[in-house]
């Protein structure tokens, strides 16, 4: 019988000293069956990285940082069961996928929820917290994300919570024949 997460203790910003949990969750995400559609790095590329890599990565996205913030969901037992990262992209600067943003905006990346925690509203809670931070702390007027053209499950979720396609696309790094579709949500 599959273990299902029914309760979440907290959805909160990560702290810099939580790099071991951040590492474990990211490696789990990269082993997910659709990781090749959802993430720009692979398990093989990062599994052997030294602890200093994970410390620095977590510190850059930790609570109190203004240009990016990682949010995690903790199960009732304290184990991390989901995550999303908000990057702040400045107008005129190169964005995360090599494009140039016309406006200052948030960019959601690294979305992952463990299979046993899917379908119970957790992703909605993660996104609500990430969007709240983007609007209220980062002060952006819009938030975007990209979804692989073959990731229908993720695209359906993004549409359901209010993201709309812009029609803009970018090539998938390492696979120029594949496209990432841009979706945005404007500040309410």
mmCIF file of C-alpha atoms in Angstrom:
data_model
loop_
_atom_site.group_PDB
_atom_site.id
_atom_site.type_symbol
_atom_site.label_atom_id
_atom_site.label_comp_id
_atom_site.label_asym_id
_atom_site.label_seq_id
_atom_site.Cartn_x
_atom_site.Cartn_y
_atom_site.Cartn_z
ATOM 1 C CA UNK A 1 0.000 0.000 0.000
ATOM 2 C CA UNK A 2 1.307 3.440 -0.976
ATOM 3 C CA UNK A 3 1.956 5.798 1.954
ATOM 4 C CA UNK A 4 0.032 9.044 1.441
ATOM 5 C CA UNK A 5 0.898 12.301 3.185
ATOM 6 C CA UNK A 6 -2.337 13.680 4.587
ATOM 7 C CA UNK A 7 -1.071 16.478 6.788
ATOM 8 C CA UNK A 8 1.574 19.123 6.433
ATOM 9 C CA UNK A 9 3.121 20.745 9.467
ATOM 10 C CA UNK A 10 4.334 23.878 7.680
ATOM 11 C CA UNK A 11 5.016 25.596 4.376
ATOM 12 C CA UNK A 12 7.914 27.931 5.009
ATOM 13 C CA UNK A 13 11.153 29.431 3.744
ATOM 14 C CA UNK A 14 14.281 27.329 4.025
ATOM 15 C CA UNK A 15 17.104 28.225 6.374
ATOM 16 C CA UNK A 16 20.747 28.169 5.293
ATOM 17 C CA UNK A 17 21.681 25.388 7.717
ATOM 18 C CA UNK A 18 19.093 23.041 6.206
ATOM 19 C CA UNK A 19 21.262 22.096 3.250
ATOM 20 C CA UNK A 20 21.170 18.317 4.000
ATOM 21 C CA UNK A 21 17.360 18.300 3.677
ATOM 22 C CA UNK A 22 17.536 20.526 0.591
ATOM 23 C CA UNK A 23 20.043 18.132 -0.970
ATOM 24 C CA UNK A 24 17.937 15.053 -0.174
ATOM 25 C CA UNK A 25 14.760 16.585 -1.617
ATOM 26 C CA UNK A 26 16.499 17.813 -4.780
ATOM 27 C CA UNK A 27 18.053 14.398 -5.407
ATOM 28 C CA UNK A 28 14.620 12.800 -4.915
ATOM 29 C CA UNK A 29 13.162 15.278 -7.414
ATOM 30 C CA UNK A 30 15.830 14.427 -9.965
ATOM 31 C CA UNK A 31 14.950 10.728 -9.674
ATOM 32 C CA UNK A 32 11.264 11.382 -10.432
ATOM 33 C CA UNK A 33 10.052 9.719 -13.662
ATOM 34 C CA UNK A 34 9.328 13.113 -15.287
ATOM 35 C CA UNK A 35 12.482 14.842 -14.049
ATOM 36 C CA UNK A 36 13.807 15.003 -17.614
ATOM 37 C CA UNK A 37 10.820 17.220 -18.497
ATOM 38 C CA UNK A 38 10.811 19.304 -15.337
ATOM 39 C CA UNK A 39 14.426 20.111 -14.463
ATOM 40 C CA UNK A 40 17.439 21.478 -16.313
ATOM 41 C CA UNK A 41 19.949 19.389 -14.364
ATOM 42 C CA UNK A 42 20.140 15.639 -13.920
ATOM 43 C CA UNK A 43 20.669 13.404 -10.944
ATOM 44 C CA UNK A 44 23.963 12.233 -12.447
ATOM 45 C CA UNK A 45 25.202 15.826 -12.763
ATOM 46 C CA UNK A 46 24.664 16.713 -9.101
ATOM 47 C CA UNK A 47 24.728 13.547 -6.999
ATOM 48 C CA UNK A 48 28.512 13.707 -6.582
ATOM 49 C CA UNK A 49 28.708 17.427 -5.804
ATOM 50 C CA UNK A 50 30.500 18.246 -2.540
ATOM 51 C CA UNK A 51 28.644 19.430 0.538
ATOM 52 C CA UNK A 52 29.961 22.950 -0.124
ATOM 53 C CA UNK A 53 27.858 23.034 -3.314
ATOM 54 C CA UNK A 54 24.682 22.187 -1.354
ATOM 55 C CA UNK A 55 25.546 24.610 1.470
ATOM 56 C CA UNK A 56 26.013 27.478 -0.988
ATOM 57 C CA UNK A 57 22.924 26.585 -3.014
ATOM 58 C CA UNK A 58 20.738 26.466 0.087
ATOM 59 C CA UNK A 59 22.216 29.665 1.537
ATOM 60 C CA UNK A 60 21.466 31.525 -1.726
ATOM 61 C CA UNK A 61 17.778 30.573 -1.458
ATOM 62 C CA UNK A 62 17.381 30.841 2.317
ATOM 63 C CA UNK A 63 15.095 32.945 4.444
ATOM 64 C CA UNK A 64 15.932 36.637 4.336
ATOM 65 C CA UNK A 65 17.483 36.596 0.865
ATOM 66 C CA UNK A 66 15.860 39.191 -1.410
ATOM 67 C CA UNK A 67 16.695 37.945 -4.915
ATOM 68 C CA UNK A 68 15.491 34.356 -4.487
ATOM 69 C CA UNK A 69 13.630 32.297 -1.949
ATOM 70 C CA UNK A 70 13.008 28.575 -1.583
ATOM 71 C CA UNK A 71 9.855 27.356 0.123
ATOM 72 C CA UNK A 72 9.402 23.851 1.460
ATOM 73 C CA UNK A 73 6.508 21.846 2.808
ATOM 74 C CA UNK A 74 7.183 19.743 5.900
ATOM 75 C CA UNK A 75 5.168 16.626 6.549
ATOM 76 C CA UNK A 76 3.837 15.949 10.042
ATOM 77 C CA UNK A 77 7.053 14.029 10.777
ATOM 78 C CA UNK A 78 9.262 16.963 9.711
ATOM 79 C CA UNK A 79 10.367 15.353 6.435
ATOM 80 C CA UNK A 80 10.341 17.722 3.473
ATOM 81 C CA UNK A 81 7.673 16.662 0.985
ATOM 82 C CA UNK A 82 7.700 19.522 -1.514
ATOM 83 C CA UNK A 83 9.480 22.627 -2.671
ATOM 84 C CA UNK A 84 9.370 25.613 -5.020
ATOM 85 C CA UNK A 85 11.928 28.386 -5.606
ATOM 86 C CA UNK A 86 11.155 31.988 -6.572
ATOM 87 C CA UNK A 87 13.882 33.814 -8.507
ATOM 88 C CA UNK A 88 13.630 37.577 -8.933
ATOM 89 C CA UNK A 89 14.547 38.664 -12.460
ATOM 90 C CA UNK A 90 15.309 42.327 -13.050
ATOM 91 C CA UNK A 91 13.979 44.167 -16.115
ATOM 92 C CA UNK A 92 16.529 44.111 -18.917
ATOM 93 C CA UNK A 93 18.580 41.343 -17.318
ATOM 94 C CA UNK A 94 19.048 37.871 -18.717
ATOM 95 C CA UNK A 95 16.543 35.451 -17.214
ATOM 96 C CA UNK A 96 17.074 31.917 -15.977
ATOM 97 C CA UNK A 97 16.607 30.425 -19.437
ATOM 98 C CA UNK A 98 18.723 32.955 -21.311
ATOM 99 C CA UNK A 99 15.890 35.243 -22.355
ATOM 100 C CA UNK A 100 15.721 38.921 -21.409
ATOM 101 C CA UNK A 101 12.891 40.034 -19.169
ATOM 102 C CA UNK A 102 11.015 43.195 -20.119
ATOM 103 C CA UNK A 103 9.794 43.746 -16.547
ATOM 104 C CA UNK A 104 10.966 42.977 -13.018
ATOM 105 C CA UNK A 105 9.324 39.664 -12.243
ATOM 106 C CA UNK A 106 9.356 36.507 -10.210
ATOM 107 C CA UNK A 107 10.246 33.211 -11.849
ATOM 108 C CA UNK A 108 9.134 29.939 -10.251
ATOM 109 C CA UNK A 109 11.561 27.032 -10.659
ATOM 110 C CA UNK A 110 12.387 23.743 -8.985
ATOM 111 C CA UNK A 111 8.763 22.751 -8.402
ATOM 112 C CA UNK A 112 8.573 19.299 -6.834
ATOM 113 C CA UNK A 113 6.164 17.419 -4.605
ATOM 114 C CA UNK A 114 6.877 13.843 -3.577
ATOM 115 C CA UNK A 115 4.465 11.350 -5.175
ATOM 116 C CA UNK A 116 2.949 10.416 -1.803
ATOM 117 C CA UNK A 117 2.055 14.086 -1.186
ATOM 118 C CA UNK A 118 0.428 14.793 -4.543
ATOM 119 C CA UNK A 119 -3.269 15.374 -4.974
ATOM 120 C CA UNK A 120 -3.957 16.696 -1.468
ATOM 121 C CA UNK A 121 -3.588 20.452 -2.083
ATOM 122 C CA UNK A 122 0.065 20.709 -1.102
ATOM 123 C CA UNK A 123 1.237 22.161 -4.409
ATOM 124 C CA UNK A 124 -1.441 24.841 -4.113
ATOM 125 C CA UNK A 125 -0.152 25.721 -0.624
ATOM 126 C CA UNK A 126 3.452 25.911 -1.862
ATOM 127 C CA UNK A 127 2.441 28.164 -4.742
ATOM 128 C CA UNK A 128 0.310 30.376 -2.489
ATOM 129 C CA UNK A 129 3.283 30.942 -0.186
ATOM 130 C CA UNK A 130 5.687 31.545 -3.087
ATOM 131 C CA UNK A 131 3.308 34.006 -4.749
ATOM 132 C CA UNK A 132 2.665 35.803 -1.470
ATOM 133 C CA UNK A 133 6.438 36.309 -1.085
ATOM 134 C CA UNK A 134 6.781 37.440 -4.706
ATOM 135 C CA UNK A 135 4.032 40.049 -4.364
ATOM 136 C CA UNK A 136 4.615 41.252 -0.791
ATOM 137 C CA UNK A 137 8.362 40.890 -0.196
ATOM 138 C CA UNK A 138 9.965 40.950 -3.638
ATOM 139 C CA UNK A 139 7.386 43.471 -4.872
ATOM 140 C CA UNK A 140 7.066 42.087 -8.390
ATOM 141 C CA UNK A 141 4.053 42.719 -10.584
ATOM 142 C CA UNK A 142 4.080 39.373 -12.329
ATOM 143 C CA UNK A 143 5.390 35.862 -11.835
ATOM 144 C CA UNK A 144 6.282 33.470 -14.599
ATOM 145 C CA UNK A 145 7.271 29.878 -15.040
ATOM 146 C CA UNK A 146 8.167 27.618 -17.901
ATOM 147 C CA UNK A 147 6.772 24.158 -18.546
ATOM 148 C CA UNK A 148 8.070 21.587 -21.002
ATOM 149 C CA UNK A 149 5.715 21.180 -23.943
ATOM 150 C CA UNK A 150 5.299 17.477 -23.083
ATOM 151 C CA UNK A 151 4.581 17.988 -19.349
ATOM 152 C CA UNK A 152 0.786 18.047 -19.588
ATOM 153 C CA UNK A 153 0.224 17.294 -15.888
ATOM 154 C CA UNK A 154 2.221 20.346 -14.790
ATOM 155 C CA UNK A 155 0.690 22.546 -17.469
ATOM 156 C CA UNK A 156 -2.800 21.555 -16.317
ATOM 157 C CA UNK A 157 -1.991 22.448 -12.720
ATOM 158 C CA UNK A 158 -0.514 25.835 -13.670
ATOM 159 C CA UNK A 159 -3.609 26.712 -15.694
ATOM 160 C CA UNK A 160 -5.883 25.556 -12.856
ATOM 161 C CA UNK A 161 -4.320 27.953 -10.354
ATOM 162 C CA UNK A 162 -4.406 30.942 -12.705
ATOM 163 C CA UNK A 163 -1.257 30.985 -14.811
ATOM 164 C CA UNK A 164 -1.893 31.791 -18.472
ATOM 165 C CA UNK A 165 0.279 31.047 -21.496
ATOM 166 C CA UNK A 166 2.009 34.029 -23.097
ATOM 167 C CA UNK A 167 2.790 32.325 -26.389
ATOM 168 C CA UNK A 168 6.506 32.801 -25.741
ATOM 169 C CA UNK A 169 8.722 29.735 -25.888
ATOM 170 C CA UNK A 170 12.392 28.953 -25.395
ATOM 171 C CA UNK A 171 14.448 25.986 -26.485
ATOM 172 C CA UNK A 172 15.158 23.369 -23.867
ATOM 173 C CA UNK A 173 18.874 23.549 -23.025
ATOM 174 C CA UNK A 174 20.538 20.451 -24.420
ATOM 175 C CA UNK A 175 17.508 19.609 -26.602
ATOM 176 C CA UNK A 176 16.974 22.444 -29.113
ATOM 177 C CA UNK A 177 14.104 20.537 -30.780
ATOM 178 C CA UNK A 178 12.025 20.711 -27.597
ATOM 179 C CA UNK A 179 10.285 23.816 -26.272
ATOM 180 C CA UNK A 180 9.524 25.299 -22.860
ATOM 181 C CA UNK A 181 6.243 27.247 -22.771
ATOM 182 C CA UNK A 182 6.058 30.460 -20.733
ATOM 183 C CA UNK A 183 3.101 31.000 -18.380
ATOM 184 C CA UNK A 184 2.494 34.132 -16.293
ATOM 185 C CA UNK A 185 0.318 35.363 -13.474
ATOM 186 C CA UNK A 186 -0.069 39.080 -12.860
ATOM 187 C CA UNK A 187 -0.293 40.540 -9.383
ATOM 188 C CA UNK A 188 -3.927 40.542 -8.255
#
